[in-house]
Amino acid sequence: MTYRNFIDLWQLEANELRAILDQAHAMKRARKGWPKGRVDADAPLKDHTMAMVFEKNSTRTRFSFEGAMRQLGGDSIIATATDMQLGRGETVEDTARVLSRYVDMVMLRVNSHSDLEVFAEAASVPVINGLSDRSHPCQILADLMTLEESGLDLNGARLAWVGDGNNVCSSFLHAAPKFGFSFAVGTPDRYAPDEDDVAIARELQGRIDLYETAEEAVAGADVVITDTFVSMGDKDGETRLAELDPYAVTEELMELAQSGAKFLHCLPAHRGEEVDAEIIDAEGSLVWDEAENRLHAQKAIMRWCLNK
Ligand code: CP
Ligand code: NVA
């Protein structure tokens, strides 16, 4: 069987990413108003099962993938790594070989990105990155789908990221050259995005502007994006909250962006830390559509992985 892994956005061609988003939009439109549990008319993943393995907590990724698989006519099996023999030292490679005999695709949420790569190398079924310490590609496709739905043409748009230059930020860097948007990042030096990810984006002709203040990054932006200041696995929570506080998305900061600028946050959010309630709960905030679109974008990602 030929299949494709979905590990990082920079590894896909721009036209493949475009096709995935087009399919996600079309599938969403086709089932408008339907109950969420109804299977899509063509049931494209009928007879297929996906395994999901979580080393970290999840609400959106877990429920959206499971709901997505049902809508595609397939099934899923979920486990947390600590409940598996992985939690007692069975190797990632052996786990990959065994799961490949039971299911048609595996989605993993891992502490260490290298485990995802090792798993994918040993597996004989497609592997999807459901968040690692390095990146969160499914999230960013849902985010871009949401911006397009709001009427934004990504090509030539200005997206601004403020706060921690973390895993979610890295996937935006990977997406920028593929979709033609420029990406401004405002972080303290210590929280700047991964240098390799910046280099990847720039090598692919992405316009990436790095700043040390939130104000510079947000100036004139069409979209303002942030994420939690303390990601899963970060041990220096109090220091982060103190050092990143000047980068919080407030009404004053949003005023520096284009008028009518949109706000994105992958969630879970911490009101009063990285974003004020007045912003995330306001009209320009797209966070609920963004969360919903995880489901639609992932349906298209899974079909792409399996050539269905
Ligand atoms: N945005 C996101 O991935 O959410 P969860 O951690 O709840 O899956
Ligand atoms: N940066 C966050 C994203 C959660 C969806 C984390 O890694 O915890």
Short mmCIF file of C-alpha atoms and ligand atoms in Angstrom, two decimals:
data_model
loop_
_atom_site.label_atom_id
_atom_site.label_comp_id
_atom_site.label_asym_id
_atom_site.label_seq_id
_atom_site.Cartn_x
_atom_site.Cartn_y
_atom_site.Cartn_z
CA MET A 1 0.00 0.00 0.00
CA THR A 2 1.35 3.44 -0.81
CA TYR A 3 0.83 5.95 1.93
CA ARG A 4 2.17 9.27 3.19
CA ASN A 5 3.15 10.45 6.66
CA PHE A 6 1.97 13.79 7.98
CA ILE A 7 4.80 14.85 10.27
CA ASP A 8 5.64 18.46 9.35
CA LEU A 9 4.21 20.99 6.92
CA TRP A 10 7.55 21.89 5.32
CA GLN A 11 7.77 18.30 4.03
CA LEU A 12 4.65 18.69 1.86
CA GLU A 13 4.54 20.51 -1.46
CA ALA A 14 2.51 23.72 -1.56
CA ASN A 15 0.04 22.15 -4.02
CA GLU A 16 -0.51 19.15 -1.73
CA LEU A 17 -1.29 21.45 1.20
CA ARG A 18 -3.60 23.49 -1.02
CA ALA A 19 -5.43 20.33 -2.09
CA ILE A 20 -5.84 19.20 1.53
CA LEU A 21 -7.36 22.54 2.51
CA ASP A 22 -9.63 22.61 -0.54
CA GLN A 23 -10.91 19.16 0.33
CA ALA A 24 -11.43 20.16 3.97
CA HIS A 25 -13.52 23.19 2.91
CA ALA A 26 -15.56 21.05 0.48
CA MET A 27 -16.21 18.26 2.99
CA LYS A 28 -17.28 20.74 5.63
CA ARG A 29 -19.72 22.41 3.22
CA ALA A 30 -21.13 19.06 2.07
CA ARG A 31 -22.33 18.10 5.55
CA LYS A 32 -23.56 21.51 6.73
CA GLY A 33 -26.47 21.07 9.13
CA TRP A 34 -26.00 17.31 9.53
CA PRO A 35 -25.78 15.66 12.94
CA LYS A 36 -22.13 15.34 13.86
CA GLY A 37 -22.21 11.56 14.06
CA ARG A 38 -23.58 10.97 10.57
CA VAL A 39 -21.13 9.32 8.18
CA ASP A 40 -20.18 11.32 5.06
CA ALA A 41 -22.10 10.26 1.95
CA ASP A 42 -19.07 8.57 0.34
CA ALA A 43 -17.64 7.13 3.62
CA PRO A 44 -14.10 7.43 2.25
CA LEU A 45 -12.38 5.60 5.13
CA LYS A 46 -14.93 2.81 5.49
CA ASP A 47 -13.22 -0.36 6.75
CA HIS A 48 -10.25 1.64 8.12
CA THR A 49 -9.08 1.89 11.72
CA MET A 50 -6.75 4.46 13.24
CA ALA A 51 -4.81 4.18 16.51
CA MET A 52 -4.20 7.27 18.62
CA VAL A 53 -1.44 7.27 21.21
CA PHE A 54 -1.16 10.13 23.69
CA GLU A 55 1.89 10.87 25.81
CA LYS A 56 0.33 14.20 26.84
CA ASN A 57 -3.13 15.52 27.69
CA SER A 58 -5.57 16.50 24.95
CA THR A 59 -9.15 17.63 24.46
CA ARG A 60 -9.37 18.94 20.90
CA THR A 61 -6.97 16.55 19.21
CA ARG A 62 -8.51 13.51 20.82
CA PHE A 63 -12.16 14.33 20.22
CA SER A 64 -11.70 15.89 16.79
CA PHE A 65 -9.72 12.93 15.44
CA GLU A 66 -12.19 10.43 16.81
CA GLY A 67 -15.18 12.40 15.50
CA ALA A 68 -13.40 12.84 12.16
CA MET A 69 -12.74 9.14 11.79
CA ARG A 70 -16.40 8.34 12.46
CA GLN A 71 -17.55 10.86 9.86
CA LEU A 72 -15.18 9.27 7.35
CA GLY A 73 -16.82 5.91 8.01
CA GLY A 74 -13.83 4.46 9.87
CA ASP A 75 -13.03 3.62 13.45
CA SER A 76 -10.41 4.54 16.01
CA ILE A 77 -8.67 3.07 19.05
CA ILE A 78 -7.27 5.43 21.67
CA ALA A 79 -4.67 4.82 24.36
CA THR A 80 -2.44 6.84 26.62
CA ALA A 81 1.20 5.82 26.42
CA THR A 82 1.41 5.23 30.16
CA ASP A 83 -1.28 2.53 29.88
CA MET A 84 0.68 0.79 27.14
CA GLN A 85 3.86 -1.28 27.42
CA LEU A 86 5.56 1.84 26.04
CA GLY A 87 5.16 3.16 29.58
CA ARG A 88 7.17 0.15 30.85
CA GLY A 89 10.01 0.43 28.37
CA GLU A 90 8.87 -1.41 25.23
CA THR A 91 10.64 0.31 22.39
CA VAL A 92 9.02 2.83 20.08
CA GLU A 93 10.10 0.71 17.08
CA ASP A 94 8.49 -2.49 18.40
CA THR A 95 5.31 -0.59 19.24
CA ALA A 96 5.23 0.81 15.70
CA ARG A 97 5.68 -2.63 14.13
CA VAL A 98 2.92 -4.15 16.24
CA LEU A 99 0.37 -1.34 15.83
CA SER A 100 0.97 -1.48 12.08
CA ARG A 101 -0.46 -5.03 12.15
CA TYR A 102 -3.69 -3.90 13.82
CA VAL A 103 -4.59 -0.55 12.28
CA ASP A 104 -4.35 1.36 9.01
CA MET A 105 -2.93 4.62 10.41
CA VAL A 106 -1.48 5.96 13.67
CA MET A 107 -1.76 9.42 15.19
CA LEU A 108 0.74 10.19 17.96
CA ARG A 109 1.07 13.00 20.50
CA VAL A 110 4.62 12.75 21.81
CA ASN A 111 6.97 14.42 24.24
CA SER A 112 9.91 14.07 21.91
CA HIS A 113 9.65 14.73 18.18
CA SER A 114 12.39 12.18 17.50
CA ASP A 115 10.08 9.42 18.82
CA LEU A 116 7.60 10.37 16.11
CA GLU A 117 10.32 10.02 13.48
CA VAL A 118 11.53 6.70 14.89
CA PHE A 119 7.94 5.43 15.01
CA ALA A 120 7.28 6.51 11.42
CA GLU A 121 10.47 4.81 10.23
CA ALA A 122 9.54 1.49 11.85
CA ALA A 123 5.82 1.61 11.02
CA SER A 124 4.30 0.28 7.81
CA VAL A 125 1.22 2.53 7.98
CA PRO A 126 0.88 6.34 7.80
CA VAL A 127 1.87 8.31 10.87
CA ILE A 128 0.32 11.67 11.82
CA ASN A 129 1.86 14.22 14.17
CA GLY A 130 -0.81 15.13 16.73
CA LEU A 131 1.63 17.54 18.47
CA SER A 132 5.24 17.11 19.52
CA ASP A 133 7.62 19.35 21.40
CA ARG A 134 8.69 20.65 17.97
CA SER A 135 5.51 21.18 15.99
CA HIS A 136 1.73 20.95 15.64
CA PRO A 137 0.95 20.75 11.91
CA CYS A 138 -2.70 19.60 12.16
CA GLN A 139 -3.46 22.69 14.24
CA ILE A 140 -1.99 25.06 11.69
CA LEU A 141 -3.95 23.59 8.77
CA ALA A 142 -7.12 24.10 10.81
CA ASP A 143 -6.03 27.65 11.59
CA LEU A 144 -5.39 28.46 7.93
CA MET A 145 -8.73 26.93 6.95
CA THR A 146 -10.39 29.18 9.53
CA LEU A 147 -8.70 32.30 8.20
CA GLU A 148 -9.79 31.45 4.66
CA GLU A 149 -13.36 30.94 5.85
CA SER A 150 -13.23 34.39 7.43
CA GLY A 151 -12.49 35.80 3.97
CA LEU A 152 -8.73 36.32 4.28
CA ASP A 153 -6.55 35.59 1.25
CA LEU A 154 -3.49 33.96 2.83
CA ASN A 155 -1.24 34.89 -0.08
CA GLY A 156 0.27 38.22 0.88
CA ALA A 157 -1.43 38.35 4.30
CA ARG A 158 0.49 39.40 7.40
CA LEU A 159 0.23 37.03 10.37
CA ALA A 160 1.79 37.99 13.71
CA TRP A 161 2.75 35.64 16.54
CA VAL A 162 3.50 36.97 20.01
CA GLY A 163 4.65 35.33 23.24
CA ASP A 164 6.49 32.02 23.28
CA GLY A 165 8.09 30.90 20.00
CA ASN A 166 6.96 27.34 20.64
CA ASN A 167 5.88 24.22 18.74
CA VAL A 168 2.72 25.85 17.35
CA CYS A 169 4.75 28.86 16.19
CA SER A 170 7.16 26.50 14.39
CA SER A 171 4.38 25.00 12.31
CA PHE A 172 3.29 28.51 11.26
CA LEU A 173 6.89 29.12 10.17
CA HIS A 174 6.75 25.93 8.08
CA ALA A 175 3.43 27.01 6.52
CA ALA A 176 4.37 30.60 5.65
CA PRO A 177 6.32 29.90 2.44
CA LYS A 178 3.80 27.25 1.34
CA PHE A 179 0.83 29.63 1.49
CA GLY A 180 2.61 32.91 0.76
CA PHE A 181 1.84 34.78 3.97
CA SER A 182 4.46 36.78 5.82
CA PHE A 183 5.00 35.85 9.45
CA ALA A 184 6.11 38.29 12.13
CA VAL A 185 7.19 36.91 15.49
CA GLY A 186 7.52 39.00 18.65
CA THR A 187 9.21 37.20 21.56
CA PRO A 188 11.90 37.89 24.12
CA ASP A 189 15.23 36.60 22.81
CA ARG A 190 15.15 33.58 25.14
CA TYR A 191 11.77 32.50 23.73
CA ALA A 192 12.59 33.07 20.06
CA PRO A 193 11.44 30.34 17.65
CA ASP A 194 13.72 27.45 16.82
CA GLU A 195 16.55 28.64 14.55
CA ASP A 196 16.27 25.57 12.31
CA ASP A 197 12.58 26.25 11.72
CA VAL A 198 13.27 29.88 10.85
CA ALA A 199 16.01 28.71 8.46
CA ILE A 200 13.67 26.16 6.82
CA ALA A 201 11.05 28.85 6.22
CA ARG A 202 13.56 31.33 4.83
CA GLU A 203 15.18 28.72 2.56
CA LEU A 204 11.73 28.11 1.09
CA GLN A 205 11.50 31.86 0.40
CA GLY A 206 9.20 32.60 3.31
CA ARG A 207 9.15 36.14 4.63
CA ILE A 208 9.87 35.79 8.34
CA ASP A 209 10.42 38.88 10.54
CA LEU A 210 11.70 38.36 14.07
CA TYR A 211 11.26 41.08 16.70
CA GLU A 212 11.91 41.39 20.39
CA THR A 213 8.66 43.22 21.14
CA ALA A 214 5.04 42.27 20.64
CA GLU A 215 4.27 45.77 19.38
CA GLU A 216 6.67 45.57 16.44
CA ALA A 217 5.38 42.15 15.43
CA VAL A 218 1.71 43.11 15.55
CA ALA A 219 2.07 46.43 13.69
CA GLY A 220 -0.21 46.29 10.63
CA ALA A 221 -0.99 42.56 10.99
CA ASP A 222 -4.14 40.99 9.56
CA VAL A 223 -4.09 38.27 12.20
CA VAL A 224 -2.70 38.16 15.74
CA ILE A 225 -1.88 34.76 17.22
CA THR A 226 -0.65 33.55 20.57
CA ASP A 227 -0.54 30.36 22.63
CA THR A 228 -0.11 29.44 26.25
CA PHE A 229 3.04 30.80 27.88
CA VAL A 230 3.59 27.44 29.61
CA SER A 231 3.40 24.46 27.28
CA MET A 232 3.02 20.86 28.38
CA GLY A 233 6.41 19.72 29.61
CA ASP A 234 7.71 23.22 30.46
CA LYS A 235 9.06 23.16 33.99
CA ASP A 236 9.76 26.88 34.52
CA GLY A 237 6.15 28.05 34.63
CA GLU A 238 6.49 30.97 37.03
CA THR A 239 9.51 32.42 35.23
CA ARG A 240 7.75 32.12 31.89
CA LEU A 241 4.61 33.86 33.14
CA ALA A 242 6.70 36.74 34.49
CA GLU A 243 8.98 37.10 31.47
CA LEU A 244 6.25 36.72 28.87
CA ASP A 245 3.69 38.95 30.56
CA PRO A 246 4.58 42.01 28.38
CA TYR A 247 3.68 39.89 25.33
CA ALA A 248 0.07 39.25 26.35
CA VAL A 249 -2.58 40.04 23.75
CA THR A 250 -4.54 42.99 25.12
CA GLU A 251 -6.90 45.55 23.58
CA GLU A 252 -3.99 48.03 23.39
CA LEU A 253 -1.87 45.54 21.47
CA MET A 254 -4.71 44.68 19.05
CA GLU A 255 -5.08 48.37 18.25
CA LEU A 256 -1.67 48.25 16.55
CA ALA A 257 -2.88 45.60 14.10
CA GLN A 258 -5.09 46.30 11.05
CA SER A 259 -8.54 47.43 12.00
CA GLY A 260 -10.74 44.31 12.10
CA ALA A 261 -7.70 42.07 12.64
CA LYS A 262 -8.55 38.49 13.57
CA PHE A 263 -7.35 36.67 16.67
CA LEU A 264 -6.32 33.00 16.78
CA HIS A 265 -5.37 30.74 19.70
CA CYS A 266 -5.09 26.95 19.42
CA LEU A 267 -6.52 26.51 22.96
CA PRO A 268 -6.44 25.68 25.81
CA ALA A 269 -6.33 29.38 26.74
CA HIS A 270 -5.46 31.08 30.00
CA ARG A 271 -7.43 34.31 30.17
CA GLY A 272 -5.44 37.01 31.93
CA GLU A 273 -2.11 35.36 31.06
CA GLU A 274 -1.34 35.20 27.32
CA VAL A 275 -4.64 36.83 26.28
CA ASP A 276 -7.24 39.05 27.88
CA ALA A 277 -10.82 37.82 28.04
CA GLU A 278 -11.90 40.96 26.11
CA ILE A 279 -9.93 39.69 23.10
CA ILE A 280 -10.56 35.95 23.07
CA ASP A 281 -14.28 36.39 23.75
CA ALA A 282 -14.70 39.27 21.27
CA GLU A 283 -16.09 39.32 17.75
CA GLY A 284 -12.73 39.23 15.95
CA SER A 285 -11.76 36.06 17.78
CA LEU A 286 -12.00 32.97 15.58
CA VAL A 287 -11.05 30.46 18.27
CA TRP A 288 -14.26 28.39 18.22
CA ASP A 289 -14.27 28.02 14.43
CA GLU A 290 -10.57 27.21 14.75
CA ALA A 291 -11.31 24.42 17.22
CA GLU A 292 -14.12 23.04 15.03
CA ASN A 293 -11.94 23.10 11.96
CA ARG A 294 -9.49 20.69 13.55
CA LEU A 295 -12.09 18.04 12.71
CA HIS A 296 -12.58 19.09 9.08
CA ALA A 297 -8.90 19.67 8.34
CA GLN A 298 -7.90 16.34 9.87
CA LYS A 299 -10.45 14.48 7.76
CA ALA A 300 -8.68 15.79 4.68
CA ILE A 301 -5.25 15.03 6.18
CA MET A 302 -6.24 11.41 6.88
CA ARG A 303 -7.57 10.96 3.35
CA TRP A 304 -4.32 12.37 1.96
CA CYS A 305 -2.26 10.00 4.10
CA LEU A 306 -4.18 7.00 2.78
CA ASN A 307 -4.65 8.25 -0.81
CA LYS A 308 -8.43 8.09 -0.35
N1 CP B 1 -5.11 22.70 20.36
C1 CP B 1 -4.95 21.45 20.81
O1 CP B 1 -4.17 20.65 20.26
O2 CP B 1 -5.71 21.13 21.87
P1 CP B 1 -5.63 19.82 22.77
O3 CP B 1 -4.32 19.88 23.52
O4 CP B 1 -6.81 19.89 23.67
O5 CP B 1 -5.64 18.61 21.87
N1 NVA B 2 2.09 24.79 22.96
C1 NVA B 2 1.07 24.00 23.61
C2 NVA B 2 0.02 23.60 22.63
C3 NVA B 2 -1.11 22.81 23.20
C4 NVA B 2 -2.14 22.44 22.17
C5 NVA B 2 1.71 22.77 24.25
O1 NVA B 2 2.60 22.17 23.63
O2 NVA B 2 1.35 22.43 25.37
#
